[in-house]
């Protein structure tokens, strides 16, 4: 049986070939992309710019896939969590966080996560599979459609999964966000637990071997980088984040120093504060030393507990003392108010109905 081509799965180049092979002019491919990525068309039928005949003809050999919204929950603080199912029945979550003049969409890059960080609920689920580029970007499309005429102003890869473990699909999704959805790369942030070679690859200007999709241009758009640091010694980080055994703090910091930053851009370091584990004054001082010379800001995230976890959240006083030490050393350090805790939408609380 011949299966229909999923138009949303195609890169712009593949869409161009698809239309070319069908004997259709190339502007039709551009119209298709415009309708899918900027007008959020959910089916070929939605593309009213195409004649009935063209829509019928396309529908014979192709279709447009969509994430299926299973659940939409709103927190007391306005944070919204979207549970989507994928075509194979797996599910993922995306979180929309309003904050002053921003509306940040936090998206997933994998179903589950293989990194096994001890403090993270997603980590305890284990890894199910990588998301495809179109499944990643479809979180932006679907949420934008659901909240229209509003639009997310910022996109962060801080949902389920480790984006740099799914490098090619994530990079492809980044291009779709910047080129097709017209989201500024300055408003996109990729967060990683610290996969050093991939951080270097993300920063490199070169093309990947055998890359057919977006050849003759930078490997990836220069989006913002966030590092989930969470500890200041290898001993503690080894325990909290097993990835540290492969890429210890020194190699991570070295990669950060080598990461090419655009003018006035900074690396964000996320630091989940766990009571009695990484929240001492000595930790704050070590953090200052580690980050010396790196244009950066620090986001302190008081731990969000979940059922069965072994860690506790430090007192407000401990968090403020830690922050003050950083501020006194002229660092930028924000305490991230955790949003959406009542609906398990805060950092590290996503499990998409699993477990
Ligand atoms: N895998 C990537 C992207 C996910 S981001 C990464 O780890 O960077 C998830 C962020 O939430 C990370 O900064 C992580 O350190 C933080 N986090 C995970 N579990 C948490 C929890 N229980 N409480 C607060 N923050 C948590
Ligand atoms: Fe994965 Fe990030 Fe959670 Fe670690 S913190 S388990 S890398 S999602």
CSV table of C-alpha atoms in Angstrom, one decimal, residues 227 229 231-232 249 253 256-257 267-271 284-299 326 331-332:
chain,number,residue,atom,x,y,z
A,227,UNK,CA,23.4,25.1,30.6
A,229,UNK,CA,24.8,23.3,35.7
A,231,UNK,CA,26.5,21.8,41.0
A,232,UNK,CA,29.9,23.3,41.5
A,249,UNK,CA,32.6,20.4,34.8
A,253,UNK,CA,33.1,25.3,31.1
A,256,UNK,CA,31.1,27.4,27.2
A,257,UNK,CA,34.2,29.6,26.9
A,267,UNK,CA,25.0,32.1,28.3
A,268,UNK,CA,22.4,31.3,30.9
A,269,UNK,CA,23.4,28.9,33.7
A,270,UNK,CA,20.5,27.2,35.4
A,271,UNK,CA,21.1,26.1,38.9
A,284,UNK,CA,28.1,30.2,45.6
A,285,UNK,CA,31.7,31.1,45.8
A,286,UNK,CA,32.8,28.1,43.6
A,287,UNK,CA,30.2,29.1,41.1
A,288,UNK,CA,31.7,32.6,40.8
A,289,UNK,CA,35.1,31.1,40.1
A,290,UNK,CA,33.7,28.6,37.6
A,291,UNK,CA,31.9,31.3,35.6
A,292,UNK,CA,34.6,33.9,35.7
A,293,UNK,CA,35.2,35.3,32.2
A,294,UNK,CA,32.1,33.9,30.7
A,295,UNK,CA,29.4,36.5,29.7
A,296,UNK,CA,26.6,34.9,31.5
A,297,UNK,CA,23.6,35.1,33.8
A,298,UNK,CA,22.6,32.7,36.5
A,299,UNK,CA,19.0,31.4,37.0
A,326,UNK,CA,26.6,36.2,43.3
A,331,UNK,CA,27.1,38.7,38.5
A,332,UNK,CA,23.6,38.7,37.1
